[in-house]
């Protein structure tokens, strides 16, 4: 009987203890911190990585379009790696590295410039007739040059069998310039020390086609 009475006296204390333990909010902040903060860091890392990738793609595209627009206004390019003249290949390569900043194009990228002319005219006939009277031209590569600092794997995708897109109208006597820009991008570079199985590097590639402003094939002049 004595033990029964003691049990009855202890029941209220046990109930209050269980009730207080069940409704206690101590430690909730720590638990929420452990759960929420890693998720927030993961989201922040994801947005940061997405921004860096989109910025790299945007810079590569801007470099290609700016170079193509500039070269399209030239009448000739000097086959010289120096920067003594604004029309030298060296000046074109230098301009590419400046446009691509802050990306280090010279260390992680490449540039290829290809001049295209109409094979049926011998690459010498200017455009003198209205566009509606032009016949179809046959594109051929006049010359092609790659930046000397471009990596060996960054080879041009413009070949004798793949010069211009089929949807790009090329008329008799026409000419064009093709600018290709490569950039080696390393995703998740910030987490590489902790994530050994992170995706490897990938090459961002952009190709731009423009017509010569004066309608003449862009010639490559030997350095004097």
mmCIF file with all atom_site columns, N, CA and C in Angstrom, residues 143-181:
data_model
loop_
_atom_site.group_PDB
_atom_site.id
_atom_site.type_symbol
_atom_site.label_atom_id
_atom_site.label_alt_id
_atom_site.label_comp_id
_atom_site.label_asym_id
_atom_site.label_entity_id
_atom_site.label_seq_id
_atom_site.pdbx_PDB_ins_code
_atom_site.Cartn_x
_atom_site.Cartn_y
_atom_site.Cartn_z
_atom_site.occupancy
_atom_site.B_iso_or_equiv
_atom_site.pdbx_formal_charge
_atom_site.auth_seq_id
_atom_site.auth_comp_id
_atom_site.auth_asym_id
_atom_site.auth_atom_id
_atom_site.pdbx_PDB_model_num
ATOM 1   N N  . UNK A 1 143 ? 41.667 32.582 -95.909  1.00 0.00 ? 143 UNK A N  1
ATOM 2   C CA . UNK A 1 143 ? 42.742 32.364 -94.939  1.00 0.00 ? 143 UNK A CA 1
ATOM 3   C C  . UNK A 1 143 ? 42.133 32.175 -93.557  1.00 0.00 ? 143 UNK A C  1
ATOM 4   N N  . UNK A 1 144 ? 42.918 31.584 -92.689  1.00 0.00 ? 144 UNK A N  1
ATOM 5   C CA . UNK A 1 144 ? 42.466 31.316 -91.320  1.00 0.00 ? 144 UNK A CA 1
ATOM 6   C C  . UNK A 1 144 ? 43.666 31.422 -90.380  1.00 0.00 ? 144 UNK A C  1
ATOM 7   N N  . UNK A 1 145 ? 43.482 32.148 -89.285  1.00 0.00 ? 145 UNK A N  1
ATOM 8   C CA . UNK A 1 145 ? 44.554 32.324 -88.314  1.00 0.00 ? 145 UNK A CA 1
ATOM 9   C C  . UNK A 1 145 ? 44.018 32.119 -86.896  1.00 0.00 ? 145 UNK A C  1
ATOM 10  N N  . UNK A 1 146 ? 44.883 31.518 -86.057  1.00 0.00 ? 146 UNK A N  1
ATOM 11  C CA . UNK A 1 146 ? 44.532 31.270 -84.661  1.00 0.00 ? 146 UNK A CA 1
ATOM 12  C C  . UNK A 1 146 ? 45.497 32.017 -83.759  1.00 0.00 ? 146 UNK A C  1
ATOM 13  N N  . UNK A 1 147 ? 44.989 32.543 -82.653  1.00 0.00 ? 147 UNK A N  1
ATOM 14  C CA . UNK A 1 147 ? 45.837 33.259 -81.703  1.00 0.00 ? 147 UNK A CA 1
ATOM 15  C C  . UNK A 1 147 ? 46.966 32.347 -81.235  1.00 0.00 ? 147 UNK A C  1
ATOM 16  N N  . UNK A 1 148 ? 48.192 32.855 -81.160  1.00 0.00 ? 148 UNK A N  1
ATOM 17  C CA . UNK A 1 148 ? 49.338 31.999 -80.810  1.00 0.00 ? 148 UNK A CA 1
ATOM 18  C C  . UNK A 1 148 ? 49.254 31.403 -79.415  1.00 0.00 ? 148 UNK A C  1
ATOM 19  N N  . UNK A 1 149 ? 48.485 32.026 -78.521  1.00 0.00 ? 149 UNK A N  1
ATOM 20  C CA . UNK A 1 149 ? 48.383 31.514 -77.160  1.00 0.00 ? 149 UNK A CA 1
ATOM 21  C C  . UNK A 1 149 ? 47.204 30.568 -76.972  1.00 0.00 ? 149 UNK A C  1
ATOM 22  N N  . UNK A 1 150 ? 46.475 30.272 -78.033  1.00 0.00 ? 150 UNK A N  1
ATOM 23  C CA . UNK A 1 150 ? 45.328 29.367 -77.921  1.00 0.00 ? 150 UNK A CA 1
ATOM 24  C C  . UNK A 1 150 ? 45.804 27.946 -77.622  1.00 0.00 ? 150 UNK A C  1
ATOM 25  N N  . UNK A 1 151 ? 45.060 27.246 -76.786  1.00 0.00 ? 151 UNK A N  1
ATOM 26  C CA . UNK A 1 151 ? 45.416 25.873 -76.438  1.00 0.00 ? 151 UNK A CA 1
ATOM 27  C C  . UNK A 1 151 ? 45.311 24.968 -77.656  1.00 0.00 ? 151 UNK A C  1
ATOM 28  N N  . UNK A 1 152 ? 46.060 23.874 -77.623  1.00 0.00 ? 152 UNK A N  1
ATOM 29  C CA . UNK A 1 152 ? 46.112 22.974 -78.776  1.00 0.00 ? 152 UNK A CA 1
ATOM 30  C C  . UNK A 1 152 ? 44.755 22.353 -79.090  1.00 0.00 ? 152 UNK A C  1
ATOM 31  N N  . UNK A 1 153 ? 43.936 22.132 -78.077  1.00 0.00 ? 153 UNK A N  1
ATOM 32  C CA . UNK A 1 153 ? 42.639 21.506 -78.309  1.00 0.00 ? 153 UNK A CA 1
ATOM 33  C C  . UNK A 1 153 ? 41.592 22.448 -78.862  1.00 0.00 ? 153 UNK A C  1
ATOM 34  N N  . UNK A 1 154 ? 41.893 23.743 -78.889  1.00 0.00 ? 154 UNK A N  1
ATOM 35  C CA . UNK A 1 154 ? 40.922 24.729 -79.367  1.00 0.00 ? 154 UNK A CA 1
ATOM 36  C C  . UNK A 1 154 ? 41.119 24.961 -80.857  1.00 0.00 ? 154 UNK A C  1
ATOM 37  N N  . UNK A 1 155 ? 40.678 24.010 -81.640  1.00 0.00 ? 155 UNK A N  1
ATOM 38  C CA . UNK A 1 155 ? 40.809 24.097 -83.092  1.00 0.00 ? 155 UNK A CA 1
ATOM 39  C C  . UNK A 1 155 ? 39.524 24.633 -83.709  1.00 0.00 ? 155 UNK A C  1
ATOM 40  N N  . UNK A 1 156 ? 39.674 25.274 -84.852  1.00 0.00 ? 156 UNK A N  1
ATOM 41  C CA . UNK A 1 156 ? 38.525 25.878 -85.518  1.00 0.00 ? 156 UNK A CA 1
ATOM 42  C C  . UNK A 1 156 ? 37.527 24.818 -85.968  1.00 0.00 ? 156 UNK A C  1
ATOM 43  N N  . UNK A 1 157 ? 36.262 25.160 -85.846  1.00 0.00 ? 157 UNK A N  1
ATOM 44  C CA . UNK A 1 157 ? 35.197 24.291 -86.334  1.00 0.00 ? 157 UNK A CA 1
ATOM 45  C C  . UNK A 1 157 ? 34.735 24.710 -87.728  1.00 0.00 ? 157 UNK A C  1
ATOM 46  N N  . UNK A 1 158 ? 35.420 25.709 -88.277  1.00 0.00 ? 158 UNK A N  1
ATOM 47  C CA . UNK A 1 158 ? 35.152 26.136 -89.652  1.00 0.00 ? 158 UNK A CA 1
ATOM 48  C C  . UNK A 1 158 ? 36.111 25.383 -90.556  1.00 0.00 ? 158 UNK A C  1
ATOM 49  N N  . UNK A 1 159 ? 35.590 24.468 -91.329  1.00 0.00 ? 159 UNK A N  1
ATOM 50  C CA . UNK A 1 159 ? 36.401 23.650 -92.224  1.00 0.00 ? 159 UNK A CA 1
ATOM 51  C C  . UNK A 1 159 ? 35.925 23.829 -93.660  1.00 0.00 ? 159 UNK A C  1
ATOM 52  N N  . UNK A 1 160 ? 36.634 23.221 -94.587  1.00 0.00 ? 160 UNK A N  1
ATOM 53  C CA . UNK A 1 160 ? 36.275 23.352 -96.001  1.00 0.00 ? 160 UNK A CA 1
ATOM 54  C C  . UNK A 1 160 ? 34.899 22.772 -96.304  1.00 0.00 ? 160 UNK A C  1
ATOM 55  N N  . UNK A 1 161 ? 34.437 21.861 -95.471  1.00 0.00 ? 161 UNK A N  1
ATOM 56  C CA . UNK A 1 161 ? 33.111 21.266 -95.667  1.00 0.00 ? 161 UNK A CA 1
ATOM 57  C C  . UNK A 1 161 ? 32.061 21.866 -94.731  1.00 0.00 ? 161 UNK A C  1
ATOM 58  N N  . UNK A 1 162 ? 32.483 22.745 -93.849  1.00 0.00 ? 162 UNK A N  1
ATOM 59  C CA . UNK A 1 162 ? 31.553 23.371 -92.902  1.00 0.00 ? 162 UNK A CA 1
ATOM 60  C C  . UNK A 1 162 ? 31.976 24.824 -92.697  1.00 0.00 ? 162 UNK A C  1
ATOM 61  N N  . UNK A 1 163 ? 31.739 25.641 -93.724  1.00 0.00 ? 163 UNK A N  1
ATOM 62  C CA . UNK A 1 163 ? 32.190 27.031 -93.681  1.00 0.00 ? 163 UNK A CA 1
ATOM 63  C C  . UNK A 1 163 ? 31.111 27.944 -93.124  1.00 0.00 ? 163 UNK A C  1
ATOM 64  N N  . UNK A 1 164 ? 29.939 27.904 -93.735  1.00 0.00 ? 164 UNK A N  1
ATOM 65  C CA . UNK A 1 164 ? 28.834 28.768 -93.324  1.00 0.00 ? 164 UNK A CA 1
ATOM 66  C C  . UNK A 1 164 ? 27.586 27.931 -93.062  1.00 0.00 ? 164 UNK A C  1
ATOM 67  N N  . UNK A 1 165 ? 26.692 28.406 -92.206  1.00 0.00 ? 165 UNK A N  1
ATOM 68  C CA . UNK A 1 165 ? 25.425 27.689 -91.994  1.00 0.00 ? 165 UNK A CA 1
ATOM 69  C C  . UNK A 1 165 ? 24.597 27.676 -93.277  1.00 0.00 ? 165 UNK A C  1
ATOM 70  N N  . UNK A 1 166 ? 23.837 26.640 -93.455  1.00 0.00 ? 166 UNK A N  1
ATOM 71  C CA . UNK A 1 166 ? 23.003 26.537 -94.650  1.00 0.00 ? 166 UNK A CA 1
ATOM 72  C C  . UNK A 1 166 ? 21.938 27.626 -94.688  1.00 0.00 ? 166 UNK A C  1
ATOM 73  N N  . UNK A 1 167 ? 21.563 28.132 -93.526  1.00 0.00 ? 167 UNK A N  1
ATOM 74  C CA . UNK A 1 167 ? 20.537 29.178 -93.475  1.00 0.00 ? 167 UNK A CA 1
ATOM 75  C C  . UNK A 1 167 ? 21.116 30.576 -93.671  1.00 0.00 ? 167 UNK A C  1
ATOM 76  N N  . UNK A 1 168 ? 22.433 30.676 -93.801  1.00 0.00 ? 168 UNK A N  1
ATOM 77  C CA . UNK A 1 168 ? 23.073 31.992 -93.969  1.00 0.00 ? 168 UNK A CA 1
ATOM 78  C C  . UNK A 1 168 ? 23.218 32.262 -95.462  1.00 0.00 ? 168 UNK A C  1
ATOM 79  N N  . UNK A 1 169 ? 22.486 33.231 -96.029  1.00 0.00 ? 169 UNK A N  1
ATOM 80  C CA . UNK A 1 169 ? 22.525 33.460 -97.484  1.00 0.00 ? 169 UNK A CA 1
ATOM 81  C C  . UNK A 1 169 ? 23.894 33.953 -97.943  1.00 0.00 ? 169 UNK A C  1
ATOM 82  N N  . UNK A 1 170 ? 24.467 33.252 -98.890  1.00 0.00 ? 170 UNK A N  1
ATOM 83  C CA . UNK A 1 170 ? 25.774 33.636 -99.440  1.00 0.00 ? 170 UNK A CA 1
ATOM 84  C C  . UNK A 1 170 ? 25.617 33.755 -100.947 1.00 0.00 ? 170 UNK A C  1
ATOM 85  N N  . UNK A 1 171 ? 25.750 35.000 -101.460 1.00 0.00 ? 171 UNK A N  1
ATOM 86  C CA . UNK A 1 171 ? 25.495 35.280 -102.866 1.00 0.00 ? 171 UNK A CA 1
ATOM 87  C C  . UNK A 1 171 ? 26.784 35.333 -103.678 1.00 0.00 ? 171 UNK A C  1
ATOM 88  N N  . UNK A 1 172 ? 26.617 35.384 -104.969 1.00 0.00 ? 172 UNK A N  1
ATOM 89  C CA . UNK A 1 172 ? 27.762 35.484 -105.869 1.00 0.00 ? 172 UNK A CA 1
ATOM 90  C C  . UNK A 1 172 ? 28.525 36.781 -105.595 1.00 0.00 ? 172 UNK A C  1
ATOM 91  N N  . UNK A 1 173 ? 29.832 36.668 -105.405 1.00 0.00 ? 173 UNK A N  1
ATOM 92  C CA . UNK A 1 173 ? 30.656 37.831 -105.108 1.00 0.00 ? 173 UNK A CA 1
ATOM 93  C C  . UNK A 1 173 ? 30.648 38.227 -103.651 1.00 0.00 ? 173 UNK A C  1
ATOM 94  N N  . UNK A 1 174 ? 29.985 37.451 -102.829 1.00 0.00 ? 174 UNK A N  1
ATOM 95  C CA . UNK A 1 174 ? 29.869 37.778 -101.410 1.00 0.00 ? 174 UNK A CA 1
ATOM 96  C C  . UNK A 1 174 ? 31.167 37.442 -100.674 1.00 0.00 ? 174 UNK A C  1
ATOM 97  N N  . UNK A 1 175 ? 31.299 37.963 -99.474  1.00 0.00 ? 175 UNK A N  1
ATOM 98  C CA . UNK A 1 175 ? 32.441 37.660 -98.609  1.00 0.00 ? 175 UNK A CA 1
ATOM 99  C C  . UNK A 1 175 ? 31.977 37.716 -97.160  1.00 0.00 ? 175 UNK A C  1
ATOM 100 N N  . UNK A 1 176 ? 32.726 37.085 -96.291  1.00 0.00 ? 176 UNK A N  1
ATOM 101 C CA . UNK A 1 176 ? 32.320 37.027 -94.887  1.00 0.00 ? 176 UNK A CA 1
ATOM 102 C C  . UNK A 1 176 ? 33.539 36.832 -93.996  1.00 0.00 ? 176 UNK A C  1
ATOM 103 N N  . UNK A 1 177 ? 33.330 37.120 -92.724  1.00 0.00 ? 177 UNK A N  1
ATOM 104 C CA . UNK A 1 177 ? 34.339 36.894 -91.692  1.00 0.00 ? 177 UNK A CA 1
ATOM 105 C C  . UNK A 1 177 ? 33.704 36.024 -90.610  1.00 0.00 ? 177 UNK A C  1
ATOM 106 N N  . UNK A 1 178 ? 34.448 35.034 -90.162  1.00 0.00 ? 178 UNK A N  1
ATOM 107 C CA . UNK A 1 178 ? 33.986 34.165 -89.083  1.00 0.00 ? 178 UNK A CA 1
ATOM 108 C C  . UNK A 1 178 ? 34.953 34.315 -87.911  1.00 0.00 ? 178 UNK A C  1
ATOM 109 N N  . UNK A 1 179 ? 34.415 34.664 -86.756  1.00 0.00 ? 179 UNK A N  1
ATOM 110 C CA . UNK A 1 179 ? 35.227 34.805 -85.544  1.00 0.00 ? 179 UNK A CA 1
ATOM 111 C C  . UNK A 1 179 ? 34.769 33.758 -84.540  1.00 0.00 ? 179 UNK A C  1
ATOM 112 N N  . UNK A 1 180 ? 35.713 32.969 -84.062  1.00 0.00 ? 180 UNK A N  1
ATOM 113 C CA . UNK A 1 180 ? 35.426 31.943 -83.059  1.00 0.00 ? 180 UNK A CA 1
ATOM 114 C C  . UNK A 1 180 ? 36.194 32.269 -81.779  1.00 0.00 ? 180 UNK A C  1
ATOM 115 N N  . UNK A 1 181 ? 35.503 32.180 -80.661  1.00 0.00 ? 181 UNK A N  1
ATOM 116 C CA . UNK A 1 181 ? 36.126 32.443 -79.365  1.00 0.00 ? 181 UNK A CA 1
ATOM 117 C C  . UNK A 1 181 ? 35.883 31.247 -78.456  1.00 0.00 ? 181 UNK A C  1
#
